[in-house]
Amino acid sequence: MTDKPASGTILRAKNGDVIRYDETGLILRLSDRVIADIARRIGPQGAPPQMPMPVSPDTATPIDAAMLGDIDAWGLRRSGDWYIFSANLPAAEGPRQYRRRIAQGDAGAGDSIADAPGALLGLLTLGGPRAAMALPRTAAFPYHILASADDIGAVGMAGVEPAPASDAVSALREVTRDALIAEKLLADRWAARRAMPLYLTRAETDGSASIAALAEGQAMANLMQAARNLRAAADSMAKPARIVAVRLDYSLEDVTSTTEEYRDGMLRLMAKVTAELGSLGFHKPLFIATFDCGTRDVTDHPVLRAQWELAWNAGDHDLLFTAPGYMFAQDGTGRPTPGAMADMAVMDAAAITASYEDRPWFCPVFLLAEREGQTKIRVKARSLTPLVIDARDPFGAGSCAGFRLAGATNAPDIRSVALADDDPQDLIVTLSSAPQGKNLTLCYGLGASVRKQDTGLTEAHPPASGSVRDADSFAGGDGRILHRWALPCMLPLH
């Protein structure tokens, strides 16, 4: 008689497990809508449901809006631990309704935030030191983009100490990548005259030297505290809490793992985040990441190669590589420039929106390289549109469009890279002679030569780049047009 597992899944939906079991019995996860309906039917503390009594404005006790300070506010009233009021505040989108915590002296008590509809939405990041970047400015839509009111804000604890518990929120003092994503999501909603929700942002990082250490480190513990704080803040507003995405920003910080160790470690990390968020009542998260393409000095690395394997096989996790890093400019330390951070957020927001509208999103991924005759290689891709070889070559990939052949003992040159006549998602790579060798590998966006002319530049694109993309476009900052460029790869030649 075989042993039965102590726990498992009986029914799974797209956004997570619906029915699970463990040694205590069945575990049924209900949707927020079903829970709200049950609560409405049962009433407070199990009392029979009662019809709400209409409240006449004439019987309400007026509160002087002057107690909010010298701001253009009116219609002040109390709701639980909050003041609710209408106001025409600076940097806002016209007169709107706001809320402010009542208890003076509490963290976040002085900040007015939008009295927005729907759930409190979380945008969370887990990563290494580079993920803690922030721009010294206030956020667009400042009353809709928030952080926990713990004097740390959206940049997190940097792994120095445990994050404190808090149900209070505050406006941002600086803008992180998560805040930039929220800005773009809100801007798109504002342009379409759709509902404008509240976003709570937080990036938790530490100095872990491997993906395995990150999964067990302080940043992971603080990420879970951020999720608990998200729920506590939502409870204080009588709102549901939902995590929109968990951004993973950890790659070259791993200085010990092999390609296989990083790949497997990232899968285990996502499984751990999913399980721990599930224990807090959150649905299966959407993971997003930028495909790291190295720096001006690092063009190949075991971790960079591992990302390609995750791009086409992330197990049962919802992982989206929203863009390859070569399309974004870097400073001399390998960190994105402010303009690049904004463009990254455009791609992140587009991927998130597509996911929640149940539309496919993925950058072109090369899957197979096979010989055609002696000197031609057919490269098969998976793309949302026909492929494009951009003649502008905006990142300086060169005449080979970012491809190179590794492992050939006779070192043939790549003569041309062209679209296949018979399939809009295939490329034909033509060589100067038939390649010889036992471990032939066709690489794209990996292992490029370091460009000496980049030395000393304040910003530059990584030399490990390419010029293949799909046909869709997106509006970046300062009039820039962004595309879904192909992800780097390493394809064994068959």
Coordinates of C-alpha atoms in Angstrom, one line a residue:
M1 CA 0.0 0.0 0.0
T2 CA 1.5 3.3 -1.1
D3 CA 1.8 6.4 1.1
K4 CA -0.6 9.2 0.3
P5 CA 0.9 12.7 0.2
A6 CA 0.1 14.8 3.3
S7 CA -1.2 17.7 1.2
G8 CA -2.1 18.4 -2.4
T9 CA -4.5 20.0 -4.9
I10 CA -7.8 18.6 -6.1
L11 CA -9.0 21.4 -8.3
R12 CA -6.9 24.3 -9.7
A13 CA -8.1 27.4 -11.6
K14 CA -6.0 29.8 -13.7
N15 CA -5.5 32.1 -10.7
G16 CA -4.6 29.4 -8.2
D17 CA -5.8 26.4 -6.2
V18 CA -9.6 26.2 -5.6
I19 CA -9.8 23.0 -3.5
R20 CA -6.8 21.6 -1.6
Y21 CA -6.4 19.1 1.2
D22 CA -4.1 18.4 4.1
E23 CA -4.1 16.3 7.2
T24 CA -7.0 18.4 8.6
G25 CA -9.3 17.9 5.7
L26 CA -10.4 19.9 2.6
I27 CA -9.5 23.5 2.1
L28 CA -11.9 25.5 -0.1
R29 CA -10.9 28.9 -1.3
L30 CA -13.8 31.2 -2.2
S31 CA -13.7 34.3 -4.3
D32 CA -13.9 37.8 -2.8
R33 CA -17.4 38.1 -4.3
V34 CA -18.7 34.9 -2.7
I35 CA -17.2 35.9 0.7
A36 CA -18.8 39.3 0.5
D37 CA -22.2 37.7 -0.4
I38 CA -22.0 35.3 2.5
A39 CA -21.1 38.2 4.9
R40 CA -24.1 40.2 3.6
R41 CA -26.4 37.3 4.2
I42 CA -25.2 36.4 7.6
G43 CA -24.8 39.9 8.9
P44 CA -22.5 41.1 11.7
Q45 CA -21.4 38.4 14.1
G46 CA -23.9 35.9 12.7
A47 CA -26.9 38.1 13.3
P48 CA -29.8 37.7 10.9
P49 CA -29.5 40.0 7.9
Q50 CA -31.3 43.3 8.1
M51 CA -32.4 45.8 5.6
P52 CA -30.2 49.0 5.7
M53 CA -32.0 52.0 7.1
P54 CA -31.9 55.1 5.0
V55 CA -29.9 58.0 6.5
S56 CA -31.2 61.5 5.9
P57 CA -28.6 64.2 5.3
D58 CA -30.7 66.4 7.6
T59 CA -30.0 64.1 10.6
A60 CA -26.3 63.9 10.0
T61 CA -24.0 65.8 12.4
P62 CA -22.0 68.3 10.3
I63 CA -18.2 68.4 10.8
D64 CA -16.3 71.6 10.0
A65 CA -13.9 70.9 7.1
A66 CA -11.6 73.5 8.6
M67 CA -10.2 70.8 10.9
L68 CA -8.5 69.3 7.9
G69 CA -6.3 72.4 7.5
D70 CA -6.3 75.2 5.0
I71 CA -7.3 73.2 2.0
D72 CA -10.2 73.4 -0.4
A73 CA -12.4 70.7 1.2
W74 CA -16.1 70.2 1.9
G75 CA -18.6 67.6 2.9
L76 CA -16.5 66.2 5.8
R77 CA -18.0 63.2 7.5
R78 CA -16.7 60.2 9.6
S79 CA -16.6 56.6 8.5
G80 CA -15.0 54.3 11.1
D81 CA -11.4 55.4 11.7
W82 CA -11.5 57.7 8.6
Y83 CA -12.6 61.1 7.7
I84 CA -14.2 61.1 4.2
F85 CA -14.5 64.4 2.3
S86 CA -14.5 66.1 -1.1
A87 CA -11.7 68.4 -2.0
N88 CA -9.8 70.1 -4.8
L89 CA -6.2 69.3 -3.9
P90 CA -2.9 70.2 -5.6
A91 CA -1.6 67.8 -8.3
A92 CA -5.0 66.1 -8.4
E93 CA -7.3 65.4 -11.4
G94 CA -9.9 68.0 -10.4
P95 CA -12.3 67.8 -7.4
R96 CA -12.5 64.3 -6.0
Q97 CA -13.4 62.4 -2.8
Y98 CA -10.7 61.7 -0.3
R99 CA -10.1 60.0 3.0
R100 CA -7.7 60.7 6.0
R101 CA -7.1 58.7 9.1
I102 CA -8.7 60.2 12.2
A103 CA -6.3 59.2 15.0
Q104 CA -3.8 62.0 15.2
G105 CA -0.3 60.8 16.0
D106 CA -0.7 57.6 14.1
A107 CA 1.6 57.0 11.1
G108 CA 0.0 58.2 8.0
A109 CA -2.7 60.2 9.8
G110 CA -1.8 63.4 8.1
D111 CA -1.9 62.2 4.5
S112 CA -5.0 62.5 2.4
I113 CA -5.5 59.6 -0.1
A114 CA -8.1 59.0 -2.7
D115 CA -11.3 57.5 -1.6
A116 CA -11.1 55.1 -4.5
P117 CA -13.4 52.3 -5.6
G118 CA -12.6 48.6 -5.4
A119 CA -9.8 46.7 -3.8
L120 CA -6.5 48.0 -2.4
L121 CA -4.0 46.7 -5.0
G122 CA -0.5 45.6 -4.2
L123 CA 2.6 46.0 -6.5
L124 CA 5.4 44.2 -4.7
T125 CA 9.1 43.5 -5.7
L126 CA 11.6 41.0 -4.4
G127 CA 15.2 41.3 -5.5
G128 CA 18.8 42.4 -5.0
P129 CA 20.3 45.8 -4.3
R130 CA 19.6 47.1 -7.8
A131 CA 15.9 46.7 -7.3
A132 CA 15.9 49.4 -4.5
M133 CA 16.3 52.3 -7.0
A134 CA 14.1 55.3 -6.6
L135 CA 13.7 58.7 -8.3
P136 CA 13.6 61.8 -6.1
R137 CA 10.2 63.1 -7.0
T138 CA 6.6 62.8 -6.1
A139 CA 4.4 60.4 -8.0
A140 CA 1.9 61.2 -10.6
F141 CA -1.5 60.5 -9.2
P142 CA 0.0 61.1 -5.8
Y143 CA -3.3 60.3 -3.9
H144 CA -3.6 56.9 -5.6
I145 CA 0.0 55.5 -5.2
L146 CA 0.9 54.7 -1.6
A147 CA 3.3 52.9 0.7
S148 CA 3.2 51.6 4.2
A149 CA 3.5 54.4 6.7
D150 CA 6.6 53.1 8.5
D151 CA 9.1 55.8 7.6
I152 CA 10.7 53.5 5.0
G153 CA 8.2 53.9 2.2
A154 CA 8.2 52.1 -1.1
V155 CA 11.9 51.3 -1.2
G156 CA 11.7 48.7 1.6
M157 CA 14.1 47.7 4.3
A158 CA 17.1 46.7 2.1
G159 CA 17.4 43.5 4.2
V160 CA 18.9 45.4 7.1
E161 CA 16.2 44.5 9.6
P162 CA 12.6 43.0 9.8
A163 CA 9.9 45.2 8.3
P164 CA 7.4 46.5 10.9
A165 CA 3.7 45.6 10.9
S166 CA 1.5 48.5 9.9
D167 CA -2.1 49.0 8.8
A168 CA -1.4 52.7 7.9
V169 CA -0.5 54.1 4.5
S170 CA 1.2 57.3 3.3
A171 CA 2.0 59.1 0.2
L172 CA 5.3 58.4 -1.6
R173 CA 8.3 60.6 -0.9
E174 CA 10.2 59.0 -3.9
V175 CA 9.2 57.0 -6.9
T176 CA 10.3 53.3 -7.3
R177 CA 9.9 51.1 -10.3
D178 CA 6.6 49.7 -8.8
A179 CA 5.3 53.3 -8.4
L180 CA 6.2 53.9 -12.1
I181 CA 4.2 50.9 -13.1
A182 CA 1.2 52.2 -11.0
E183 CA 1.6 55.6 -12.7
K184 CA 1.3 54.0 -16.1
L185 CA -1.6 51.8 -15.1
L186 CA -3.5 54.8 -13.7
A187 CA -2.6 57.0 -16.7
D188 CA -4.2 54.5 -19.0
R189 CA -7.3 54.3 -16.8
W190 CA -7.5 58.0 -16.6
A191 CA -7.3 58.4 -20.4
A192 CA -10.1 55.8 -20.8
R193 CA -12.2 57.3 -18.0
R194 CA -12.1 54.1 -16.0
A195 CA -12.1 53.5 -12.3
M196 CA -9.0 54.8 -10.5
P197 CA -8.0 52.4 -7.7
L198 CA -5.4 52.7 -4.9
Y199 CA -2.0 51.0 -5.3
L200 CA 0.3 50.1 -2.4
T201 CA 3.9 49.7 -3.5
R202 CA 6.9 48.0 -1.8
A203 CA 10.3 46.7 -2.9
E204 CA 12.0 44.3 -0.5
T205 CA 15.7 43.5 -1.2
D206 CA 18.8 42.2 0.4
G207 CA 22.4 41.3 -0.4
S208 CA 21.9 37.5 -0.9
A209 CA 24.7 36.0 -3.0
S210 CA 22.5 33.2 -4.5
I211 CA 19.0 32.6 -5.5
A212 CA 18.7 29.9 -2.8
A213 CA 19.8 32.5 -0.1
L214 CA 17.3 35.0 -1.4
A215 CA 14.5 32.5 -0.9
E216 CA 15.4 32.2 2.8
G217 CA 16.7 35.7 3.5
Q218 CA 15.4 38.9 5.1
A219 CA 13.9 40.2 1.8
M220 CA 11.6 37.2 1.5
A221 CA 10.4 37.6 5.1
N222 CA 9.9 41.3 4.6
L223 CA 7.9 40.7 1.4
M224 CA 5.5 38.6 3.3
Q225 CA 5.2 41.3 5.9
A226 CA 4.4 43.7 3.1
A227 CA 1.6 41.4 2.0
R228 CA 0.3 41.3 5.6
N229 CA 0.5 45.1 5.8
L230 CA -1.4 45.3 2.5
R231 CA -4.2 43.3 3.9
A232 CA -4.2 45.2 7.2
A233 CA -4.4 48.5 5.4
A234 CA -7.2 47.2 3.2
D235 CA -9.1 46.0 6.3
S236 CA -8.8 49.4 7.9
M237 CA -10.6 50.9 4.8
A238 CA -13.2 48.0 4.7
K239 CA -11.7 47.0 1.3
P240 CA -10.5 43.7 -0.1
A241 CA -6.8 43.4 -0.8
R242 CA -5.4 42.0 -4.0
I243 CA -1.8 41.6 -5.3
V244 CA -1.6 42.7 -8.9
A245 CA 2.0 41.4 -9.5
V246 CA 5.2 40.4 -7.8
R247 CA 8.2 41.7 -9.7
L248 CA 11.3 39.6 -9.5
D249 CA 14.5 41.6 -9.9
Y250 CA 17.4 39.3 -9.0
S251 CA 19.9 38.1 -11.6
L252 CA 23.6 39.2 -11.7
E253 CA 23.5 39.6 -8.0
D254 CA 23.8 35.8 -7.9
V255 CA 27.5 35.1 -7.9
T256 CA 27.6 31.4 -7.0
S257 CA 24.8 29.5 -8.9
T258 CA 25.2 27.6 -12.1
T259 CA 22.6 27.9 -14.9
E260 CA 20.7 24.9 -13.6
E261 CA 20.9 26.0 -9.9
Y262 CA 19.6 29.5 -10.8
R263 CA 16.8 28.1 -12.9
D264 CA 15.7 25.6 -10.3
G265 CA 16.2 28.1 -7.5
M266 CA 13.9 30.6 -9.2
L267 CA 11.2 27.9 -9.6
R268 CA 11.5 27.1 -5.9
L269 CA 11.4 30.7 -5.0
M270 CA 8.2 31.3 -7.0
A271 CA 6.6 28.2 -5.4
K272 CA 7.5 29.5 -2.0
V273 CA 6.1 33.0 -2.6
T274 CA 2.9 31.4 -4.1
A275 CA 2.4 29.1 -1.1
E276 CA 3.1 31.8 1.5
L277 CA 0.8 34.4 -0.2
G278 CA -1.8 31.7 -0.5
S279 CA -1.6 31.1 3.3
L280 CA -2.4 34.8 3.7
G281 CA -5.5 34.4 1.5
F282 CA -4.1 35.9 -1.7
H283 CA -4.6 34.3 -5.1
K284 CA -1.8 32.8 -7.2
P285 CA 0.4 35.8 -8.1
L286 CA 1.5 37.0 -11.5
F287 CA 5.3 37.2 -11.6
I288 CA 6.9 39.7 -13.9
A289 CA 10.6 40.3 -14.7
T290 CA 12.9 42.1 -17.1
F291 CA 15.2 39.7 -18.9
D292 CA 18.6 40.8 -17.7
C293 CA 21.0 41.2 -20.6
G294 CA 24.1 42.0 -18.6
T295 CA 26.1 45.2 -18.5
R296 CA 28.5 47.0 -20.8
D297 CA 31.2 44.7 -19.3
V298 CA 29.2 41.4 -18.8
T299 CA 27.7 39.9 -22.0
D300 CA 27.4 36.3 -20.9
H301 CA 26.8 34.7 -17.6
P302 CA 25.2 31.4 -16.3
V303 CA 22.3 33.4 -14.8
L304 CA 21.6 35.2 -18.1
R305 CA 21.4 31.9 -19.8
A306 CA 19.1 30.4 -17.2
Q307 CA 16.5 33.1 -17.9
W308 CA 15.9 31.8 -21.4
E309 CA 15.0 28.4 -20.0
L310 CA 12.5 30.1 -17.6
A311 CA 11.1 32.1 -20.5
W312 CA 9.8 29.0 -22.3
N313 CA 9.3 26.8 -19.3
A314 CA 8.4 28.3 -15.9
G315 CA 6.4 25.2 -14.7
D316 CA 2.9 26.1 -13.5
H317 CA 3.9 29.6 -12.5
D318 CA 2.6 32.7 -14.3
L319 CA 5.9 34.3 -15.1
L320 CA 6.2 37.0 -17.8
F321 CA 9.4 38.4 -19.0
T322 CA 8.1 41.8 -20.0
A323 CA 11.1 42.9 -22.1
P324 CA 14.8 42.1 -22.7
G325 CA 17.2 44.4 -20.8
Y326 CA 19.1 45.3 -24.0
M327 CA 16.4 47.7 -25.0
F328 CA 17.0 50.0 -21.9
A329 CA 19.9 52.3 -21.4
Q330 CA 22.2 51.8 -18.3
D331 CA 24.6 54.0 -16.4
G332 CA 28.1 53.0 -15.7
T333 CA 27.1 50.7 -12.7
G334 CA 24.7 48.6 -14.8
R335 CA 21.6 50.3 -13.4
P336 CA 18.8 51.6 -15.7
T337 CA 18.7 55.4 -16.3
P338 CA 15.6 57.3 -15.1
G339 CA 14.3 57.3 -18.7
A340 CA 14.9 53.6 -18.9
M341 CA 13.1 53.0 -15.7
A342 CA 10.0 54.7 -17.1
D343 CA 10.2 52.7 -20.3
M344 CA 10.5 49.5 -18.3
A345 CA 7.4 50.4 -16.4
V346 CA 5.5 50.9 -19.7
M347 CA 6.3 47.4 -20.8
D348 CA 5.5 46.0 -17.3
A349 CA 2.2 47.8 -17.2
A350 CA 1.3 46.5 -20.7
A351 CA 2.1 43.0 -19.7
I352 CA 0.1 43.3 -16.5
T353 CA -2.9 44.7 -18.3
A354 CA -2.9 42.0 -20.9
S355 CA -2.7 39.3 -18.2
Y356 CA -5.7 40.7 -16.3
E357 CA -7.7 41.1 -19.5
D358 CA -6.9 37.5 -20.4
R359 CA -4.9 38.5 -23.5
P360 CA -1.6 36.7 -24.3
W361 CA 1.6 38.6 -23.7
F362 CA 5.2 37.4 -24.4
C363 CA 8.2 38.7 -26.2
P364 CA 9.4 36.7 -29.2
V365 CA 11.2 33.6 -27.9
F366 CA 13.5 31.5 -30.1
L367 CA 12.8 27.8 -29.6
L368 CA 14.7 25.7 -32.2
A369 CA 17.7 25.9 -34.5
E370 CA 18.0 23.3 -37.2
R371 CA 20.2 22.9 -40.3
E372 CA 18.8 23.4 -43.8
G373 CA 21.4 22.1 -46.1
Q374 CA 25.1 22.8 -45.5
T375 CA 25.1 26.5 -44.8
K376 CA 21.7 27.5 -43.7
I377 CA 20.1 27.4 -40.2
R378 CA 16.3 27.8 -39.7
V379 CA 15.5 29.4 -36.4
K380 CA 11.9 28.8 -35.2
A381 CA 10.3 31.4 -32.8
R382 CA 7.2 31.9 -30.8
S383 CA 5.8 35.3 -31.3
L384 CA 2.5 37.2 -31.0
T385 CA 2.9 38.7 -34.5
P386 CA 5.1 38.1 -37.5
L387 CA 8.8 38.8 -36.8
V388 CA 10.6 42.0 -37.8
I389 CA 14.3 42.5 -38.3
D390 CA 14.6 46.1 -37.6
A391 CA 16.8 47.7 -40.2
R392 CA 17.5 50.7 -37.9
D393 CA 19.5 48.4 -35.5
P394 CA 18.8 50.8 -32.6
F395 CA 21.0 48.9 -30.1
G396 CA 24.0 48.4 -32.3
A397 CA 23.7 44.6 -32.6
G398 CA 25.4 44.6 -36.0
S399 CA 24.8 43.0 -39.4
C400 CA 24.1 39.6 -37.7
A401 CA 21.0 41.0 -35.9
G402 CA 22.5 39.8 -32.6
F403 CA 23.1 36.2 -33.6
R404 CA 26.5 34.4 -33.2
L405 CA 27.5 30.7 -33.6
A406 CA 29.5 29.2 -30.8
G407 CA 31.4 25.9 -30.7
A408 CA 32.3 25.6 -34.4
T409 CA 35.9 24.4 -34.9
N410 CA 36.1 26.0 -38.3
A411 CA 34.6 29.4 -37.2
P412 CA 32.2 30.1 -40.1
D413 CA 30.9 33.7 -40.5
I414 CA 27.2 34.6 -40.4
R415 CA 26.6 36.1 -43.9
S416 CA 23.0 37.1 -43.4
V417 CA 19.9 36.8 -41.2
A418 CA 16.6 37.1 -43.0
L419 CA 12.9 36.3 -42.6
A420 CA 11.8 32.9 -43.9
D421 CA 9.6 33.1 -47.0
D422 CA 7.3 30.3 -45.8
D423 CA 6.8 31.2 -42.2
P424 CA 6.5 34.7 -40.7
Q425 CA 7.9 33.4 -37.3
D426 CA 11.0 31.7 -38.8
L427 CA 14.4 33.2 -39.5
I428 CA 17.0 31.9 -41.9
V429 CA 20.7 32.3 -40.8
T430 CA 23.1 31.9 -43.7
L431 CA 26.7 30.9 -42.9
S432 CA 29.9 31.3 -45.0
S433 CA 30.6 27.5 -44.8
A434 CA 29.1 24.4 -43.2
P435 CA 29.8 24.5 -39.4
Q436 CA 31.9 21.8 -37.8
G437 CA 32.0 20.7 -34.2
K438 CA 30.2 18.6 -31.6
N439 CA 28.6 21.3 -29.4
L440 CA 27.3 23.9 -31.9
T441 CA 25.1 26.5 -30.3
L442 CA 23.4 29.4 -31.9
C443 CA 23.1 32.4 -29.5
Y444 CA 21.1 35.5 -29.8
G445 CA 21.8 38.5 -27.5
L446 CA 24.4 36.6 -25.5
G447 CA 28.2 36.7 -25.5
A448 CA 28.7 39.8 -27.7
S449 CA 32.0 41.5 -27.7
V450 CA 32.4 44.4 -25.3
R451 CA 32.2 47.7 -27.2
K452 CA 35.2 49.8 -26.3
Q453 CA 33.5 52.9 -27.5
D454 CA 31.1 52.6 -24.6
T455 CA 33.8 53.1 -22.1
G456 CA 33.3 56.3 -20.2
L457 CA 29.8 57.0 -21.4
T458 CA 27.3 58.1 -18.8
E459 CA 24.7 55.8 -20.4
A460 CA 24.7 53.0 -23.0
H461 CA 22.8 49.9 -24.0
P462 CA 24.2 46.5 -23.1
P463 CA 26.3 45.2 -26.1
A464 CA 24.6 41.8 -25.7
S465 CA 21.6 42.9 -27.9
G466 CA 19.7 42.1 -31.0
S467 CA 17.5 43.7 -33.7
V468 CA 14.6 41.2 -33.9
R469 CA 11.2 42.1 -32.6
D470 CA 7.5 41.6 -33.2
A471 CA 5.2 44.2 -35.0
D472 CA 3.5 45.7 -31.9
S473 CA 4.5 49.1 -30.5
F474 CA 4.0 51.1 -27.3
A475 CA 4.4 54.7 -26.4
G476 CA 7.4 55.4 -24.2
G477 CA 8.6 58.6 -22.7
D478 CA 9.7 61.6 -24.7
G479 CA 8.0 60.3 -27.8
R480 CA 10.0 57.1 -27.9
I481 CA 8.4 54.1 -29.6
L482 CA 8.9 50.8 -27.7
H483 CA 8.6 47.3 -29.1
R484 CA 8.6 43.7 -27.8
W485 CA 12.1 42.8 -28.7
A486 CA 13.2 39.1 -28.9
L487 CA 14.6 37.5 -25.7
P488 CA 18.2 36.3 -25.7
C489 CA 18.6 32.5 -26.2
M490 CA 21.1 29.7 -26.7
L491 CA 19.9 27.1 -29.1
P492 CA 21.7 23.7 -29.7
L493 CA 22.1 23.3 -33.4
H494 CA 20.3 20.2 -34.7

